[in-house]
Amino acid sequence: MAKRPYDLPPLSALASFEAAARHVSFKEASRELNVTPAAVSHQVKALEAELGQLLFHRKQRGVVLTEAGALLFVSLQRGFEEMADGVQRLKRAAHDAPVVIQATSAVSSLWLTSRLARFWKDHPDIQVTQHVMDKVEASDGVDLLINYGEMPANSQNCFPLFGDRIIALASPAVAEKYSVRNLEDFENVPLIHLNDNLLNWTSWQEWAERLGYQGSYRRGTFVDNYIVALHAAQDDIGFILGWEKLTRQLRKTGALVQVLEVSIEAPHIYYIETRNSSSEKVSKLRDWLLAEAKASPDFN
């Protein structure tokens, strides 16, 4: 059995004594502590035995603190007040701390940020901090993590957000210049590749093979960030693969266009993982985002 770090009697005995001393009654202390008077008496006797002196004078009509008991009572009250103050400070810190949510730059830019703006309007008392990182692992202090990948089976902390489809996109100028009509045409056009295996991103080759094309595509331009890749596509650098739902607004404004009426189902889904399940604020934001994804499945 591990030794107590301080040379103190058990906290249960100290709490029983403090309640009995404050009420000057074992019976009233037992009511407060939801135990029997005999249990309070036993704890006090054990404490007296450990200290080697009486803490109460037992009288026919009740108990009276001894000098030693009065000294211990004052010390305990001071200590319990400091403990209560520390607990309240921790509670206030937890109440004031922001909810930290981590997502990739793509999810943050194309889905999350606009929704957080609406969440803040509905819940102005809950602060939210975003960590934007293009990696799978959660940073220290993260409460919620939005991932793209295979959701862990039988996890009580992971919840599906949405699935998507993958399509080929380009700027209007690039689409007009190269006039791609089939998968073979992509062999001779500039392609933008995402150079990041950590994100489980589908490559051009994998995308084409899923659609039945067995040829090969040239290397083209490689970038390390999907938002950079989208900007490159809008700047007429080349063709890019995109999530159909996440790029809907870019297509709606005409910044990018779909170049072939073919698509594949994304091999993975977006899901949200709760890293701090004890916080009511974290649960509130998670449930709000899940409801938002369900209410707007196509992001119209």
Coordinates of C-alpha atoms in Angstrom, one line a residue:
M1 CA 0.0 0.0 0.0
A2 CA 1.4 3.4 -1.0
K3 CA 2.4 5.6 1.9
R4 CA 0.6 8.9 2.3
P5 CA 2.8 11.8 1.1
Y6 CA 2.0 13.8 4.3
D7 CA 2.1 12.7 7.9
L8 CA -1.6 13.1 8.4
P9 CA -4.4 10.9 9.6
P10 CA -6.9 9.7 7.0
L11 CA -9.1 12.4 5.5
S12 CA -12.2 10.6 6.4
A13 CA -11.3 10.8 10.1
L14 CA -10.4 14.4 9.8
A15 CA -13.7 15.2 8.0
S16 CA -15.7 13.3 10.6
F17 CA -14.0 15.2 13.4
E18 CA -14.4 18.6 11.7
A19 CA -18.2 18.0 11.2
A20 CA -18.6 16.9 14.8
A21 CA -16.7 19.8 16.1
R22 CA -18.6 22.3 14.0
H23 CA -22.0 20.9 15.0
V24 CA -20.8 20.0 18.6
S25 CA -22.7 16.8 17.9
F26 CA -21.9 13.4 16.5
K27 CA -25.6 13.0 15.5
E28 CA -25.7 16.2 13.5
A29 CA -22.3 15.3 11.9
S30 CA -23.7 11.9 10.9
R31 CA -26.6 13.6 9.1
E32 CA -24.3 15.9 7.2
L33 CA -22.0 13.1 6.2
N34 CA -24.8 10.6 5.5
V35 CA -23.4 8.0 7.9
T36 CA -24.4 6.7 11.3
P37 CA -23.5 8.4 14.6
A38 CA -21.6 5.3 15.5
A39 CA -19.5 5.6 12.3
V40 CA -18.6 9.2 13.3
S41 CA -17.8 8.1 16.8
H42 CA -15.5 5.4 15.5
Q43 CA -13.7 7.8 13.2
V44 CA -13.1 10.2 16.0
K45 CA -11.9 7.5 18.4
A46 CA -9.5 6.3 15.7
L47 CA -8.2 9.9 15.3
E48 CA -7.8 10.3 19.0
A49 CA -5.8 7.0 19.2
E50 CA -3.5 8.1 16.4
L51 CA -2.9 11.6 18.0
G52 CA -2.6 10.2 21.5
Q53 CA -5.0 12.6 23.2
L54 CA -8.7 13.3 23.6
L55 CA -10.4 15.7 21.2
F56 CA -13.9 15.7 22.9
H57 CA -15.2 15.4 26.5
R58 CA -18.1 13.0 26.2
K59 CA -20.9 14.2 28.4
Q60 CA -24.4 12.8 29.0
R61 CA -26.0 15.5 26.9
G62 CA -23.4 15.7 24.2
V63 CA -19.8 16.4 23.5
V64 CA -17.4 19.4 24.2
L65 CA -14.1 20.1 22.5
T66 CA -11.0 19.7 24.6
E67 CA -8.2 22.2 24.2
A68 CA -6.4 19.9 21.8
G69 CA -9.7 19.4 19.9
A70 CA -10.2 23.2 19.6
L71 CA -6.7 23.6 18.3
L72 CA -7.2 20.9 15.7
F73 CA -10.6 22.2 14.7
V74 CA -9.2 25.7 14.0
S75 CA -6.3 24.2 11.9
L76 CA -8.7 22.0 10.0
Q77 CA -11.1 24.9 9.2
R78 CA -8.2 26.9 7.9
G79 CA -7.0 24.0 5.8
F80 CA -10.5 23.2 4.4
E81 CA -11.1 26.8 3.5
E82 CA -7.9 26.9 1.5
M83 CA -8.8 23.6 -0.1
A84 CA -12.3 24.9 -1.0
D85 CA -10.7 28.1 -2.4
G86 CA -8.3 26.0 -4.6
V87 CA -11.2 23.9 -5.9
Q88 CA -13.2 27.0 -6.8
R89 CA -10.2 28.5 -8.6
L90 CA -9.9 25.3 -10.6
K91 CA -13.6 25.3 -11.4
R92 CA -13.5 28.9 -12.5
A93 CA -10.4 28.1 -14.7
A94 CA -12.3 25.2 -16.3
H95 CA -15.4 27.4 -16.9
D96 CA -13.4 30.2 -18.5
A97 CA -11.1 27.9 -20.6
P98 CA -11.9 27.8 -24.3
V99 CA -12.9 24.6 -26.1
V100 CA -9.9 23.6 -28.3
I101 CA -10.8 21.9 -31.6
Q102 CA -8.2 20.7 -34.1
A103 CA -8.8 20.2 -37.8
T104 CA -6.8 20.2 -41.0
S105 CA -6.5 23.4 -43.0
A106 CA -8.9 22.1 -45.6
V107 CA -11.7 21.3 -43.1
S108 CA -11.0 24.5 -41.2
S109 CA -11.2 26.7 -44.3
L110 CA -13.9 24.9 -46.2
W111 CA -16.3 23.7 -43.4
L112 CA -15.5 24.4 -39.8
T113 CA -14.7 28.2 -39.5
S114 CA -18.0 29.4 -41.0
R115 CA -19.9 27.1 -38.7
L116 CA -18.0 28.2 -35.6
A117 CA -19.0 31.7 -36.4
R118 CA -22.7 30.7 -36.2
F119 CA -22.0 28.7 -33.0
W120 CA -20.5 31.7 -31.3
K121 CA -23.6 33.7 -32.1
D122 CA -25.8 31.1 -30.5
H123 CA -23.4 30.4 -27.6
P124 CA -21.5 33.6 -26.8
D125 CA -20.5 32.3 -23.4
I126 CA -18.4 29.5 -24.9
Q127 CA -15.0 30.4 -26.2
V128 CA -13.6 28.2 -29.0
T129 CA -10.0 28.0 -30.1
Q130 CA -9.0 26.3 -33.4
H131 CA -5.7 24.4 -33.9
V132 CA -5.2 24.1 -37.6
M133 CA -2.7 21.2 -38.3
D134 CA -2.4 18.9 -41.3
K135 CA -1.6 15.8 -39.2
V136 CA -3.5 13.0 -37.7
E137 CA -2.2 13.2 -34.1
A138 CA -3.9 15.5 -31.7
S139 CA -1.9 18.3 -30.1
D140 CA -1.7 18.6 -26.3
G141 CA -4.7 20.2 -24.8
V142 CA -7.1 19.5 -27.7
D143 CA -10.7 18.8 -26.7
L144 CA -12.1 17.8 -30.1
L145 CA -10.4 16.5 -33.1
I146 CA -11.9 16.3 -36.7
N147 CA -10.2 13.5 -38.6
Y148 CA -10.4 12.1 -42.2
G149 CA -9.8 8.4 -42.1
E150 CA -11.2 5.1 -40.8
M151 CA -13.1 5.7 -37.6
P152 CA -12.1 3.4 -34.8
A153 CA -14.6 0.6 -34.3
N154 CA -16.6 0.5 -31.0
S155 CA -15.3 3.8 -29.9
Q156 CA -17.6 5.7 -27.6
N157 CA -15.6 9.0 -28.2
C158 CA -15.8 9.0 -32.0
F159 CA -18.8 10.2 -34.1
P160 CA -19.2 10.3 -37.9
L161 CA -19.6 13.8 -39.4
F162 CA -20.0 13.2 -43.1
G163 CA -18.8 11.2 -46.1
D164 CA -17.9 12.7 -49.5
R165 CA -17.1 12.0 -53.1
I166 CA -14.0 12.9 -55.0
I167 CA -14.2 14.8 -58.4
A168 CA -11.8 16.4 -60.8
L169 CA -11.6 20.2 -60.8
A170 CA -9.9 23.0 -62.6
S171 CA -10.2 26.7 -63.1
P172 CA -12.5 27.8 -66.0
A173 CA -9.5 28.9 -68.0
V174 CA -7.7 25.6 -67.6
A175 CA -10.8 23.6 -68.3
E176 CA -11.4 25.5 -71.5
K177 CA -7.7 25.3 -72.6
Y178 CA -7.4 21.5 -72.2
S179 CA -11.0 20.4 -72.8
V180 CA -10.7 17.1 -71.0
R181 CA -13.4 14.6 -72.2
N182 CA -12.2 11.3 -70.7
L183 CA -9.8 9.8 -68.2
E184 CA -7.2 9.2 -70.9
D185 CA -7.0 13.0 -71.6
F186 CA -5.5 13.5 -68.1
E187 CA -2.3 11.9 -69.3
N188 CA -1.3 15.1 -71.2
V189 CA -2.5 17.9 -68.9
P190 CA -0.9 19.5 -65.9
L191 CA -2.0 17.9 -62.6
I192 CA -1.7 19.1 -59.0
H193 CA -0.7 16.4 -56.5
L194 CA -1.0 16.6 -52.7
N195 CA 2.4 15.5 -51.3
D196 CA 1.1 14.3 -47.9
N197 CA 0.5 10.7 -47.1
L198 CA -0.5 11.4 -43.5
L199 CA -3.9 12.7 -44.6
N200 CA -5.0 9.5 -46.4
W201 CA -5.5 11.5 -49.5
T202 CA -6.5 9.7 -52.7
S203 CA -4.0 10.2 -55.5
W204 CA -4.8 10.8 -59.2
Q205 CA -3.7 7.3 -60.0
E206 CA -5.9 5.7 -57.3
W207 CA -8.8 7.9 -58.4
A208 CA -8.5 6.9 -62.0
E209 CA -8.0 3.2 -61.2
R210 CA -11.2 3.3 -59.2
L211 CA -13.0 4.5 -62.3
G212 CA -11.5 1.7 -64.5
Y213 CA -8.5 3.5 -66.1
Q214 CA -5.3 1.6 -66.0
G215 CA -2.9 4.1 -67.6
S216 CA -0.4 6.3 -65.9
Y217 CA -0.4 10.1 -65.2
R218 CA 2.6 12.4 -65.2
R219 CA 3.9 13.8 -62.0
G220 CA 2.9 17.4 -62.4
T221 CA 3.1 19.9 -59.5
F222 CA 3.3 18.7 -55.9
V223 CA 2.2 20.8 -52.9
D224 CA 2.2 20.0 -49.1
N225 CA -1.1 21.6 -48.2
Y226 CA -4.6 21.2 -49.7
I227 CA -5.6 24.8 -49.4
V228 CA -2.4 25.7 -51.3
A229 CA -3.3 23.2 -53.9
L230 CA -6.8 24.8 -54.3
H231 CA -5.2 28.2 -54.7
A232 CA -2.8 26.8 -57.3
A233 CA -5.8 25.4 -59.2
Q234 CA -7.6 28.7 -59.1
D235 CA -4.4 30.3 -60.4
D236 CA -4.5 28.1 -63.5
I237 CA -1.6 25.8 -62.5
G238 CA -3.5 22.6 -63.4
F239 CA -6.2 20.1 -62.5
I240 CA -6.9 19.0 -58.9
L241 CA -8.9 16.4 -57.2
G242 CA -11.4 17.8 -54.7
W243 CA -14.0 16.7 -52.2
E244 CA -17.4 17.4 -53.8
K245 CA -19.1 18.8 -50.7
L246 CA -16.1 20.7 -49.4
T247 CA -15.5 22.4 -52.7
R248 CA -19.2 23.2 -53.4
Q249 CA -18.9 26.9 -52.6
L250 CA -15.8 27.2 -54.9
R251 CA -17.8 25.7 -57.7
K252 CA -20.9 27.7 -56.9
T253 CA -18.9 31.0 -57.3
G254 CA -17.2 29.7 -60.5
A255 CA -13.7 29.7 -59.0
L256 CA -13.4 26.0 -60.0
V257 CA -15.5 23.8 -62.2
Q258 CA -16.0 20.0 -62.4
V259 CA -14.3 18.8 -65.6
L260 CA -15.8 15.3 -65.9
E261 CA -19.2 14.0 -64.7
V262 CA -17.5 11.1 -62.9
S263 CA -16.7 10.7 -59.2
I264 CA -15.7 8.1 -56.7
E265 CA -16.9 7.7 -53.1
A266 CA -14.1 8.9 -50.8
P267 CA -12.5 5.8 -49.2
H268 CA -12.7 7.4 -45.7
I269 CA -15.1 9.6 -43.8
Y270 CA -14.8 12.7 -41.6
Y271 CA -15.4 12.0 -38.0
I272 CA -15.1 14.0 -34.8
E273 CA -13.3 12.6 -31.7
T274 CA -13.9 13.8 -28.2
R275 CA -10.7 14.0 -26.3
N276 CA -12.2 15.6 -23.2
S277 CA -15.5 14.0 -22.5
S278 CA -15.9 15.4 -19.0
S279 CA -16.5 19.0 -20.1
E280 CA -20.1 20.1 -20.8
K281 CA -18.9 22.8 -23.1
V282 CA -17.0 20.3 -25.2
S283 CA -20.0 18.1 -25.5
K284 CA -22.2 21.0 -26.4
L285 CA -19.9 22.1 -29.3
R286 CA -19.5 18.5 -30.5
D287 CA -23.3 17.9 -30.5
W288 CA -23.9 21.2 -32.3
L289 CA -21.4 20.3 -35.0
L290 CA -22.9 16.8 -35.4
A291 CA -26.4 18.3 -35.8
E292 CA -25.0 20.9 -38.3
A293 CA -23.5 18.1 -40.4
K294 CA -26.8 16.2 -40.3
A295 CA -28.9 19.2 -41.1
S296 CA -26.8 20.2 -44.1
P297 CA -25.6 16.9 -45.5
D298 CA -24.7 18.4 -49.0
F299 CA -23.5 21.8 -47.6
N300 CA -26.0 23.8 -49.6

